[in-house]
Amino acid sequence: MHFSKKCSVFKVVLSALLIVALLQLLYLSFLSKLHGKQQRYKYSELFGSKKTANQGEKNPRREHLRYSLSTGGIFDGSGQYRVYKNLIKSDFLTNQKPGADPRSHHLALATHTTINNLHHLNALLERWQNPLSIAIFANGQDVKFATAFVYALSIFCPQVQALVDFHLVCLSGEMASFPDQDREHFAGMEEKGCSGIFAKLESHRDRYKNYAIGSNVSYPNNLLRNVARSGTDAAYILVIDIDMIPSANLHHQFVTMLMRHEPAADEVLVLPAFEIRHTRKMPATKSELVQLYQVGEVRPFYDELCPRCQAPTNYSQWVNLAIKSSGPLEVAYTINWADPWEPFYIGARSVPLYDESFRQYGFNRISQACELHVAGYRFSVVSNAFVVHKGFKVQGEFHSRKDEENRKNRILFRSFKESLKAKYPTSPRHC
């Protein structure tokens, strides 16, 4: 009798457990279907399917893109490139709560790329969760793909939607159009979402080396930098390459510094630049960076290709400074610019733009640093922040025309320096 009661209780408990398990399976199935339905709705929104449930509602993001494209963009100063500024706008400013600290938008990151390297945006956003302005250069078929990709990213990736402004630059003879016919390239995205878009971008990586886009196509790096800079409303801007990552908490450190004092009008804040072995994880703090630096896994940026290009940063002095990864940005020392230093820095919007005559490889960033020097700027190196390039820069990884382009831009740099004498006639400085 006692055994029979135990058996009955066991059956009741087992039945209850089975019911709970069944309910959990039903709940998970419901969530999965709900997620799939949401993603399919996003997919229909992406291309404006006529079968969209809310057929009468307009998608503001899609309408903005259509309007931006309908303008036909604007030509750059040379007339050789067409610029679509703010092709996709982030929701950052519209999502700011009333009374929010305006300093939250005081620093933005600006960068440039082709589709070839757009996949780096994923890693960049993992570290930099603040306003970001990206200028993309596309040529030929890539104009269509770039338009579709950035639109898809803005639909499927909440962080991209919240933080990233996209701008598109192409040759003046080409025009971008709304990706109505490109839905086949995004088949299955309703299930994979944001990760699926970045996986697609991964398939476009390494199709060509650096600037080797085409025999008659020049990558307008300085035009792109200027487009990205002018495409943000931030008071201060950090311009880096898309395959570089800033140290953690940089934005917070900068805003904290602003609460105490602002940089002088003629001052830029230099972030020492490093490169790290491909197999290593990106350091977040100075202490992590210094540990890797001491064992040779991290080294100064361009250490093998052009050690003089970063030498004025004075890495040995910087590494030996007291490590303060927390707290506001602090200036460690101020140094004079010396040719051919090309530092990465935080500067105000009023900092001179990049000279857009420089394209392809060579002298594009040096020329702008040279102008800052002649214009009277001082370069203040911060003690507790940095930027890191993923992978060592080594000989042989560049495209075949690199040396030819460098020689051409060296000649251009000489004439550029002469033009600065006319632009700043009272300056005692020269490059």
CSV table of C-alpha atoms in Angstrom, one decimal:
chain,number,residue,atom,x,y,z
A,1,MET,CA,0.0,0.0,0.0
A,2,HIS,CA,2.8,2.4,1.0
A,3,PHE,CA,4.7,1.5,-2.2
A,4,SER,CA,1.6,2.2,-4.2
A,5,LYS,CA,1.2,5.7,-2.8
A,6,LYS,CA,4.9,6.4,-3.5
A,7,CYS,CA,4.4,5.3,-7.1
A,8,SER,CA,1.3,7.5,-7.5
A,9,VAL,CA,3.2,10.6,-6.1
A,10,PHE,CA,6.1,9.8,-8.5
A,11,LYS,CA,3.7,9.7,-11.5
A,12,VAL,CA,2.1,13.0,-10.5
A,13,VAL,CA,5.5,14.7,-10.2
A,14,LEU,CA,6.7,13.2,-13.5
A,15,SER,CA,3.5,14.4,-15.2
A,16,ALA,CA,4.0,17.9,-13.8
A,17,LEU,CA,7.5,18.0,-15.0
A,18,LEU,CA,6.5,16.9,-18.4
A,19,ILE,CA,3.8,19.5,-18.6
A,20,VAL,CA,6.3,22.2,-17.5
A,21,ALA,CA,8.7,21.1,-20.1
A,22,LEU,CA,6.0,21.1,-22.8
A,23,LEU,CA,5.0,24.6,-21.8
A,24,GLN,CA,8.6,25.8,-22.0
A,25,LEU,CA,8.9,24.3,-25.5
A,26,LEU,CA,5.7,26.0,-26.6
A,27,TYR,CA,6.9,29.3,-25.1
A,28,LEU,CA,10.3,29.0,-26.9
A,29,SER,CA,8.5,28.1,-30.1
A,30,PHE,CA,6.3,31.2,-29.7
A,31,LEU,CA,9.3,33.5,-29.1
A,32,SER,CA,11.1,32.0,-32.1
A,33,LYS,CA,8.1,32.6,-34.3
A,34,LEU,CA,7.6,36.1,-32.9
A,35,HIS,CA,11.3,36.9,-33.6
A,36,GLY,CA,11.0,35.5,-37.1
A,37,LYS,CA,7.9,37.5,-37.7
A,38,GLN,CA,9.6,40.7,-36.5
A,39,GLN,CA,12.7,40.0,-38.8
A,40,ARG,CA,10.5,39.2,-41.8
A,41,TYR,CA,8.7,42.5,-41.1
A,42,LYS,CA,12.0,44.3,-41.1
A,43,TYR,CA,12.9,42.5,-44.3
A,44,SER,CA,9.7,43.7,-46.0
A,45,GLU,CA,10.4,47.2,-44.6
A,46,LEU,CA,13.9,47.0,-46.1
A,47,PHE,CA,12.6,47.0,-49.7
A,48,GLY,CA,9.1,48.3,-49.2
A,49,SER,CA,7.3,45.0,-50.1
A,50,LYS,CA,3.8,45.5,-51.2
A,51,LYS,CA,2.8,42.7,-49.0
A,52,THR,CA,3.9,44.6,-45.9
A,53,ALA,CA,1.1,44.4,-43.3
A,54,ASN,CA,1.1,48.1,-42.5
A,55,GLN,CA,1.0,49.1,-46.1
A,56,GLY,CA,-0.1,52.7,-45.5
A,57,GLU,CA,2.8,53.5,-43.0
A,58,LYS,CA,6.0,55.0,-44.3
A,59,ASN,CA,9.4,54.0,-43.2
A,60,PRO,CA,11.2,57.2,-42.4
A,61,ARG,CA,14.6,55.6,-42.9
A,62,ARG,CA,13.6,54.4,-46.4
A,63,GLU,CA,12.1,57.7,-47.3
A,64,HIS,CA,15.2,59.6,-46.2
A,65,LEU,CA,17.4,57.3,-48.3
A,66,ARG,CA,15.1,57.7,-51.3
A,67,TYR,CA,15.2,61.5,-50.9
A,68,SER,CA,19.0,61.5,-50.5
A,69,LEU,CA,19.5,59.5,-53.6
A,70,SER,CA,17.0,61.6,-55.6
A,71,THR,CA,19.1,64.7,-55.1
A,72,GLY,CA,21.9,63.1,-57.2
A,73,GLY,CA,24.5,64.1,-54.6
A,74,ILE,CA,26.9,67.0,-55.1
A,75,PHE,CA,30.3,67.1,-56.9
A,76,ASP,CA,33.5,67.6,-55.0
A,77,GLY,CA,35.8,70.5,-55.8
A,78,SER,CA,37.6,68.6,-58.5
A,79,GLY,CA,34.4,67.6,-60.2
A,80,GLN,CA,35.6,64.0,-60.4
A,81,TYR,CA,33.6,62.6,-57.5
A,82,ARG,CA,30.0,62.6,-56.5
A,83,VAL,CA,29.2,62.9,-52.8
A,84,TYR,CA,26.0,61.7,-51.1
A,85,LYS,CA,26.3,63.2,-47.6
A,86,ASN,CA,24.1,61.7,-44.8
A,87,LEU,CA,22.8,59.0,-47.0
A,88,ILE,CA,21.8,57.2,-43.8
A,89,LYS,CA,21.4,59.3,-40.6
A,90,SER,CA,21.6,57.7,-37.1
A,91,ASP,CA,18.9,58.1,-34.5
A,92,PHE,CA,21.4,59.5,-32.0
A,93,LEU,CA,20.2,63.1,-31.7
A,94,THR,CA,16.5,62.2,-32.1
A,95,ASN,CA,16.8,59.7,-29.2
A,96,GLN,CA,18.4,62.1,-26.8
A,97,LYS,CA,16.2,62.6,-23.8
A,98,PRO,CA,15.2,66.2,-22.8
A,99,GLY,CA,17.7,67.6,-20.4
A,100,ALA,CA,20.4,65.1,-21.5
A,101,ASP,CA,24.0,66.3,-21.1
A,102,PRO,CA,25.0,68.0,-24.4
A,103,ARG,CA,28.6,66.9,-23.8
A,104,SER,CA,27.5,63.4,-24.8
A,105,HIS,CA,27.7,64.5,-28.4
A,106,HIS,CA,30.9,66.5,-28.0
A,107,LEU,CA,33.2,63.7,-29.5
A,108,ALA,CA,32.5,61.7,-32.6
A,109,LEU,CA,34.7,59.3,-34.5
A,110,ALA,CA,35.1,59.8,-38.3
A,111,THR,CA,36.4,57.1,-40.6
A,112,HIS,CA,36.4,56.0,-44.3
A,113,THR,CA,36.5,52.8,-46.2
A,114,THR,CA,35.4,50.7,-49.2
A,115,ILE,CA,33.1,47.7,-49.0
A,116,ASN,CA,36.3,45.7,-48.9
A,117,ASN,CA,36.9,46.8,-45.4
A,118,LEU,CA,33.4,47.7,-44.1
A,119,HIS,CA,33.3,44.5,-42.1
A,120,HIS,CA,35.6,46.2,-39.6
A,121,LEU,CA,32.7,48.3,-38.5
A,122,ASN,CA,31.5,45.4,-36.4
A,123,ALA,CA,34.6,45.3,-34.2
A,124,LEU,CA,34.8,49.1,-34.1
A,125,LEU,CA,31.2,49.4,-32.7
A,126,GLU,CA,32.0,46.8,-30.0
A,127,ARG,CA,34.5,49.3,-28.6
A,128,TRP,CA,33.2,52.7,-29.7
A,129,GLN,CA,29.5,52.9,-28.6
A,130,ASN,CA,29.2,56.6,-29.5
A,131,PRO,CA,28.5,58.7,-32.6
A,132,LEU,CA,30.3,57.5,-35.7
A,133,SER,CA,30.5,59.0,-39.2
A,134,ILE,CA,31.6,56.8,-42.1
A,135,ALA,CA,32.4,57.9,-45.6
A,136,ILE,CA,32.3,55.0,-48.1
A,137,PHE,CA,33.9,55.0,-51.5
A,138,ALA,CA,32.4,52.8,-54.1
A,139,ASN,CA,33.1,52.2,-57.8
A,140,GLY,CA,31.2,50.3,-60.5
A,141,GLN,CA,29.0,47.5,-59.1
A,142,ASP,CA,30.0,48.4,-55.6
A,143,VAL,CA,28.0,51.6,-55.7
A,144,LYS,CA,24.8,49.5,-55.8
A,145,PHE,CA,26.1,47.0,-53.2
A,146,ALA,CA,27.3,49.8,-50.9
A,147,THR,CA,23.9,51.5,-51.0
A,148,ALA,CA,22.1,48.2,-50.2
A,149,PHE,CA,24.6,47.2,-47.5
A,150,VAL,CA,24.4,50.4,-45.5
A,151,TYR,CA,20.6,50.5,-45.7
A,152,ALA,CA,20.4,46.9,-44.5
A,153,LEU,CA,22.8,47.6,-41.7
A,154,SER,CA,20.7,50.6,-40.6
A,155,ILE,CA,17.6,48.4,-40.6
A,156,PHE,CA,18.9,45.1,-39.0
A,157,CYS,CA,21.5,46.4,-36.6
A,158,PRO,CA,20.1,48.5,-33.7
A,159,GLN,CA,23.6,49.8,-32.7
A,160,VAL,CA,24.2,51.0,-36.3
A,161,GLN,CA,20.8,52.6,-36.4
A,162,ALA,CA,21.4,54.4,-33.1
A,163,LEU,CA,25.0,55.7,-33.8
A,164,VAL,CA,26.2,55.6,-37.4
A,165,ASP,CA,25.9,58.2,-40.1
A,166,PHE,CA,26.8,56.9,-43.6
A,167,HIS,CA,28.0,58.9,-46.5
A,168,LEU,CA,28.7,57.6,-50.0
A,169,VAL,CA,31.3,58.8,-52.5
A,170,CYS,CA,31.6,57.5,-56.1
A,171,LEU,CA,32.9,58.7,-59.4
A,172,SER,CA,31.1,61.7,-60.9
A,173,GLY,CA,29.9,59.7,-63.8
A,174,GLU,CA,28.2,57.1,-61.6
A,175,MET,CA,25.0,57.5,-59.6
A,176,ALA,CA,23.6,55.5,-56.7
A,177,SER,CA,20.0,54.3,-56.7
A,178,PHE,CA,17.6,52.8,-54.3
A,179,PRO,CA,18.2,49.0,-54.0
A,180,ASP,CA,14.8,47.9,-55.1
A,181,GLN,CA,16.3,45.1,-57.3
A,182,ASP,CA,18.8,43.8,-54.8
A,183,ARG,CA,16.6,41.8,-52.4
A,184,GLU,CA,18.1,38.6,-53.7
A,185,HIS,CA,21.4,39.6,-52.2
A,186,PHE,CA,19.8,39.6,-48.7
A,187,ALA,CA,17.8,36.4,-48.9
A,188,GLY,CA,17.7,34.8,-45.5
A,189,MET,CA,18.5,38.0,-43.7
A,190,GLU,CA,15.2,38.0,-41.9
A,191,GLU,CA,16.4,35.0,-39.9
A,192,LYS,CA,20.1,36.0,-39.5
A,193,GLY,CA,19.6,39.7,-38.9
A,194,CYS,CA,22.6,42.0,-38.2
A,195,SER,CA,25.1,39.1,-38.0
A,196,GLY,CA,24.0,38.0,-41.4
A,197,ILE,CA,24.7,41.4,-42.9
A,198,PHE,CA,28.2,41.4,-41.5
A,199,ALA,CA,28.7,37.9,-42.7
A,200,LYS,CA,27.9,39.1,-46.2
A,201,LEU,CA,30.4,41.9,-45.8
A,202,GLU,CA,33.0,39.4,-44.8
A,203,SER,CA,32.6,37.8,-48.2
A,204,HIS,CA,33.6,41.1,-49.8
A,205,ARG,CA,36.8,41.5,-47.8
A,206,ASP,CA,40.2,41.2,-49.4
A,207,ARG,CA,38.9,41.4,-53.0
A,208,TYR,CA,41.7,43.8,-53.7
A,209,LYS,CA,44.8,45.1,-51.8
A,210,ASN,CA,44.4,48.5,-50.1
A,211,TYR,CA,44.1,51.1,-52.9
A,212,ALA,CA,44.2,48.7,-55.8
A,213,ILE,CA,40.6,49.4,-56.8
A,214,GLY,CA,41.0,49.7,-60.5
A,215,SER,CA,43.6,50.9,-63.0
A,216,ASN,CA,41.9,54.3,-63.5
A,217,VAL,CA,40.3,54.7,-60.2
A,218,SER,CA,41.9,56.7,-57.4
A,219,TYR,CA,40.9,56.3,-53.8
A,220,PRO,CA,40.1,59.8,-52.5
A,221,ASN,CA,41.2,59.3,-48.9
A,222,ASN,CA,41.3,63.0,-47.9
A,223,LEU,CA,38.0,63.8,-49.6
A,224,LEU,CA,36.5,60.9,-47.6
A,225,ARG,CA,38.0,62.1,-44.4
A,226,ASN,CA,36.5,65.6,-45.0
A,227,VAL,CA,33.1,64.1,-45.8
A,228,ALA,CA,33.1,62.0,-42.7
A,229,ARG,CA,34.3,65.0,-40.6
A,230,SER,CA,31.6,67.4,-41.9
A,231,GLY,CA,29.0,64.7,-41.7
A,232,THR,CA,28.9,64.9,-37.9
A,233,ASP,CA,27.5,67.6,-35.6
A,234,ALA,CA,30.1,66.9,-32.8
A,235,ALA,CA,32.2,69.7,-31.5
A,236,TYR,CA,35.3,67.5,-31.5
A,237,ILE,CA,36.3,64.7,-33.9
A,238,LEU,CA,38.8,61.8,-33.9
A,239,VAL,CA,39.7,60.7,-37.5
A,240,ILE,CA,41.1,57.2,-37.8
A,241,ASP,CA,41.2,54.4,-40.3
A,242,ILE,CA,38.4,51.9,-40.1
A,243,ASP,CA,40.8,49.0,-39.1
A,244,MET,CA,41.9,50.9,-36.0
A,245,ILE,CA,40.3,50.7,-32.5
A,246,PRO,CA,40.5,53.3,-29.8
A,247,SER,CA,41.2,52.5,-26.2
A,248,ALA,CA,38.2,51.7,-24.0
A,249,ASN,CA,36.3,54.5,-22.3
A,250,LEU,CA,37.9,57.2,-24.5
A,251,HIS,CA,34.6,59.0,-25.0
A,252,HIS,CA,33.9,59.1,-21.2
A,253,GLN,CA,37.5,60.2,-20.4
A,254,PHE,CA,37.2,63.1,-22.9
A,255,VAL,CA,33.8,64.2,-21.6
A,256,THR,CA,35.1,64.1,-18.1
A,257,MET,CA,38.0,66.3,-19.2
A,258,LEU,CA,35.6,68.8,-20.7
A,259,MET,CA,33.9,69.1,-17.4
A,260,ARG,CA,37.2,70.5,-16.0
A,261,HIS,CA,38.6,72.4,-19.0
A,262,GLU,CA,38.5,72.4,-22.8
A,263,PRO,CA,41.5,72.1,-25.0
A,264,ALA,CA,42.9,75.4,-26.2
A,265,ALA,CA,41.7,76.6,-29.5
A,266,ASP,CA,45.2,76.0,-31.0
A,267,GLU,CA,45.6,72.5,-29.5
A,268,VAL,CA,45.0,69.0,-30.7
A,269,LEU,CA,45.1,65.9,-28.4
A,270,VAL,CA,47.4,63.2,-29.8
A,271,LEU,CA,46.6,59.5,-29.2
A,272,PRO,CA,49.7,57.4,-29.6
A,273,ALA,CA,49.1,54.9,-32.4
A,274,PHE,CA,50.2,51.2,-32.2
A,275,GLU,CA,49.7,48.0,-34.2
A,276,ILE,CA,49.1,44.6,-32.8
A,277,ARG,CA,49.8,41.1,-34.1
A,278,HIS,CA,46.8,39.6,-35.8
A,279,THR,CA,46.5,36.7,-33.4
A,280,ARG,CA,46.2,39.0,-30.3
A,281,LYS,CA,43.1,40.4,-28.7
A,282,MET,CA,42.8,44.2,-28.9
A,283,PRO,CA,43.9,45.8,-25.6
A,284,ALA,CA,41.3,47.9,-23.8
A,285,THR,CA,43.5,49.7,-21.3
A,286,LYS,CA,47.0,51.2,-21.2
A,287,SER,CA,48.2,48.5,-18.7
A,288,GLU,CA,47.1,45.7,-21.2
A,289,LEU,CA,48.7,47.6,-24.1
A,290,VAL,CA,52.0,48.0,-22.2
A,291,GLN,CA,52.2,44.3,-21.3
A,292,LEU,CA,51.8,43.4,-24.9
A,293,TYR,CA,54.3,46.1,-26.0
A,294,GLN,CA,57.0,44.8,-23.6
A,295,VAL,CA,56.8,41.3,-25.2
A,296,GLY,CA,56.8,42.5,-28.8
A,297,GLU,CA,53.2,41.7,-29.5
A,298,VAL,CA,52.4,45.4,-29.9
A,299,ARG,CA,54.7,47.9,-31.5
A,300,PRO,CA,54.5,51.6,-32.8
A,301,PHE,CA,52.3,52.1,-35.8
A,302,TYR,CA,54.2,51.8,-39.1
A,303,ASP,CA,57.2,50.6,-37.1
A,304,GLU,CA,58.6,48.5,-40.0
A,305,LEU,CA,57.4,50.7,-42.9
A,306,CYS,CA,58.1,54.2,-41.7
A,307,PRO,CA,59.4,54.5,-38.2
A,308,ARG,CA,60.0,58.2,-38.6
A,309,CYS,CA,56.3,58.7,-39.4
A,310,GLN,CA,55.4,58.2,-35.7
A,311,ALA,CA,58.7,58.7,-33.9
A,312,PRO,CA,58.0,62.2,-32.6
A,313,THR,CA,55.3,60.6,-30.4
A,314,ASN,CA,58.1,59.5,-28.2
A,315,TYR,CA,56.9,56.0,-27.4
A,316,SER,CA,59.5,55.2,-24.7
A,317,GLN,CA,58.5,58.2,-22.7
A,318,TRP,CA,54.8,57.5,-23.1
A,319,VAL,CA,55.1,53.8,-22.1
A,320,ASN,CA,57.0,54.7,-19.0
A,321,LEU,CA,54.5,57.2,-17.7
A,322,ALA,CA,52.4,56.3,-14.7
A,323,ILE,CA,49.5,54.2,-15.9
A,324,LYS,CA,46.1,55.8,-15.2
A,325,SER,CA,43.5,54.0,-17.3
A,326,SER,CA,40.6,55.7,-15.4
A,327,GLY,CA,39.8,59.4,-14.9
A,328,PRO,CA,39.8,62.1,-17.5
A,329,LEU,CA,42.1,62.5,-20.4
A,330,GLU,CA,45.4,64.0,-19.2
A,331,VAL,CA,48.1,65.8,-21.3
A,332,ALA,CA,51.4,64.2,-20.6
A,333,TYR,CA,53.6,66.4,-22.8
A,334,THR,CA,53.5,68.8,-25.7
A,335,ILE,CA,55.8,68.4,-28.7
A,336,ASN,CA,56.5,70.3,-31.9
A,337,TRP,CA,55.6,68.8,-35.2
A,338,ALA,CA,58.4,67.4,-37.3
A,339,ASP,CA,58.3,66.0,-40.8
A,340,PRO,CA,57.1,63.3,-41.5
A,341,TRP,CA,55.0,62.9,-38.3
A,342,GLU,CA,51.3,62.0,-39.0
A,343,PRO,CA,49.6,61.7,-35.6
A,344,PHE,CA,46.1,60.6,-34.9
A,345,TYR,CA,44.4,63.2,-32.7
A,346,ILE,CA,41.2,64.6,-31.3
A,347,GLY,CA,40.6,68.1,-32.7
A,348,ALA,CA,37.9,70.7,-32.8
A,349,ARG,CA,35.7,71.2,-35.9
A,350,SER,CA,37.7,74.3,-36.7
A,351,VAL,CA,40.9,72.3,-37.4
A,352,PRO,CA,41.9,72.7,-41.1
A,353,LEU,CA,40.5,70.2,-43.5
A,354,TYR,CA,42.5,67.6,-45.3
A,355,ASP,CA,43.9,68.6,-48.7
A,356,GLU,CA,41.8,66.7,-51.2
A,357,SER,CA,44.4,66.8,-53.9
A,358,PHE,CA,46.1,63.9,-52.2
A,359,ARG,CA,44.7,60.5,-53.3
A,360,GLN,CA,45.9,56.9,-53.1
A,361,TYR,CA,49.1,56.2,-51.1
A,362,GLY,CA,51.4,58.7,-49.6
A,363,PHE,CA,51.4,62.2,-47.8
A,364,ASN,CA,47.7,62.4,-47.3
A,365,ARG,CA,47.8,62.7,-43.5
A,366,ILE,CA,51.3,64.2,-43.3
A,367,SER,CA,50.1,67.2,-45.4
A,368,GLN,CA,47.3,67.9,-42.9
A,369,ALA,CA,49.5,67.6,-39.9
A,370,CYS,CA,52.0,69.9,-41.6
A,371,GLU,CA,49.3,72.6,-42.1
A,372,LEU,CA,48.3,72.4,-38.5
A,373,HIS,CA,51.9,73.1,-37.6
A,374,VAL,CA,52.2,76.1,-39.9
A,375,ALA,CA,48.8,77.4,-38.7
A,376,GLY,CA,50.2,77.5,-35.1
A,377,TYR,CA,48.7,74.4,-33.5
A,378,ARG,CA,50.4,72.5,-30.7
A,379,PHE,CA,50.4,68.8,-30.4
A,380,SER,CA,49.6,67.6,-26.8
A,381,VAL,CA,50.1,63.8,-26.3
A,382,VAL,CA,47.6,62.3,-23.8
A,383,SER,CA,48.9,59.9,-21.2
A,384,ASN,CA,46.0,57.5,-20.8
A,385,ALA,CA,44.5,56.8,-24.3
A,386,PHE,CA,45.6,55.3,-27.6
A,387,VAL,CA,44.5,53.8,-30.9
A,388,VAL,CA,45.6,50.3,-32.2
A,389,HIS,CA,45.7,49.0,-35.8
A,390,LYS,CA,44.7,45.3,-36.2
A,391,GLY,CA,47.8,43.5,-37.6
A,392,PHE,CA,51.4,44.5,-38.2
A,393,LYS,CA,52.0,46.6,-41.2
A,394,VAL,CA,54.7,44.8,-43.2
A,395,GLN,CA,56.6,45.2,-46.5
A,396,GLY,CA,55.0,43.4,-49.4
A,397,GLU,CA,51.4,43.7,-48.3
A,398,PHE,CA,50.7,46.8,-50.5
A,399,HIS,CA,49.5,47.1,-54.0
A,400,SER,CA,52.0,47.2,-56.9
A,401,ARG,CA,51.7,50.9,-57.6
A,402,LYS,CA,52.4,52.0,-54.1
A,403,ASP,CA,55.9,53.4,-54.7
A,404,GLU,CA,54.8,55.1,-57.9
A,405,GLU,CA,51.9,56.9,-56.1
A,406,ASN,CA,54.3,57.8,-53.2
A,407,ARG,CA,56.7,59.5,-55.6
A,408,LYS,CA,53.8,61.4,-57.3
A,409,ASN,CA,52.4,62.6,-54.0
A,410,ARG,CA,55.9,63.6,-52.7
A,411,ILE,CA,56.0,66.1,-55.6
A,412,LEU,CA,52.5,67.3,-54.8
A,413,PHE,CA,53.6,67.7,-51.1
A,414,ARG,CA,56.4,70.1,-52.1
A,415,SER,CA,54.0,72.3,-54.0
A,416,PHE,CA,51.5,72.0,-51.1
A,417,LYS,CA,54.1,73.3,-48.7
A,418,GLU,CA,54.7,76.3,-50.9
A,419,SER,CA,51.0,77.1,-51.0
A,420,LEU,CA,51.0,77.2,-47.2
A,421,LYS,CA,53.4,80.2,-47.3
A,422,ALA,CA,50.7,82.1,-49.1
A,423,LYS,CA,47.9,80.8,-46.9
A,424,TYR,CA,49.7,81.7,-43.6
A,425,PRO,CA,52.0,84.6,-44.7
A,426,THR,CA,52.7,85.7,-41.1
A,427,SER,CA,53.5,82.3,-39.7
A,428,PRO,CA,57.2,81.8,-38.6
A,429,ARG,CA,56.7,78.0,-39.0
A,430,HIS,CA,57.4,75.9,-42.1
A,431,CYS,CA,57.3,72.2,-42.9
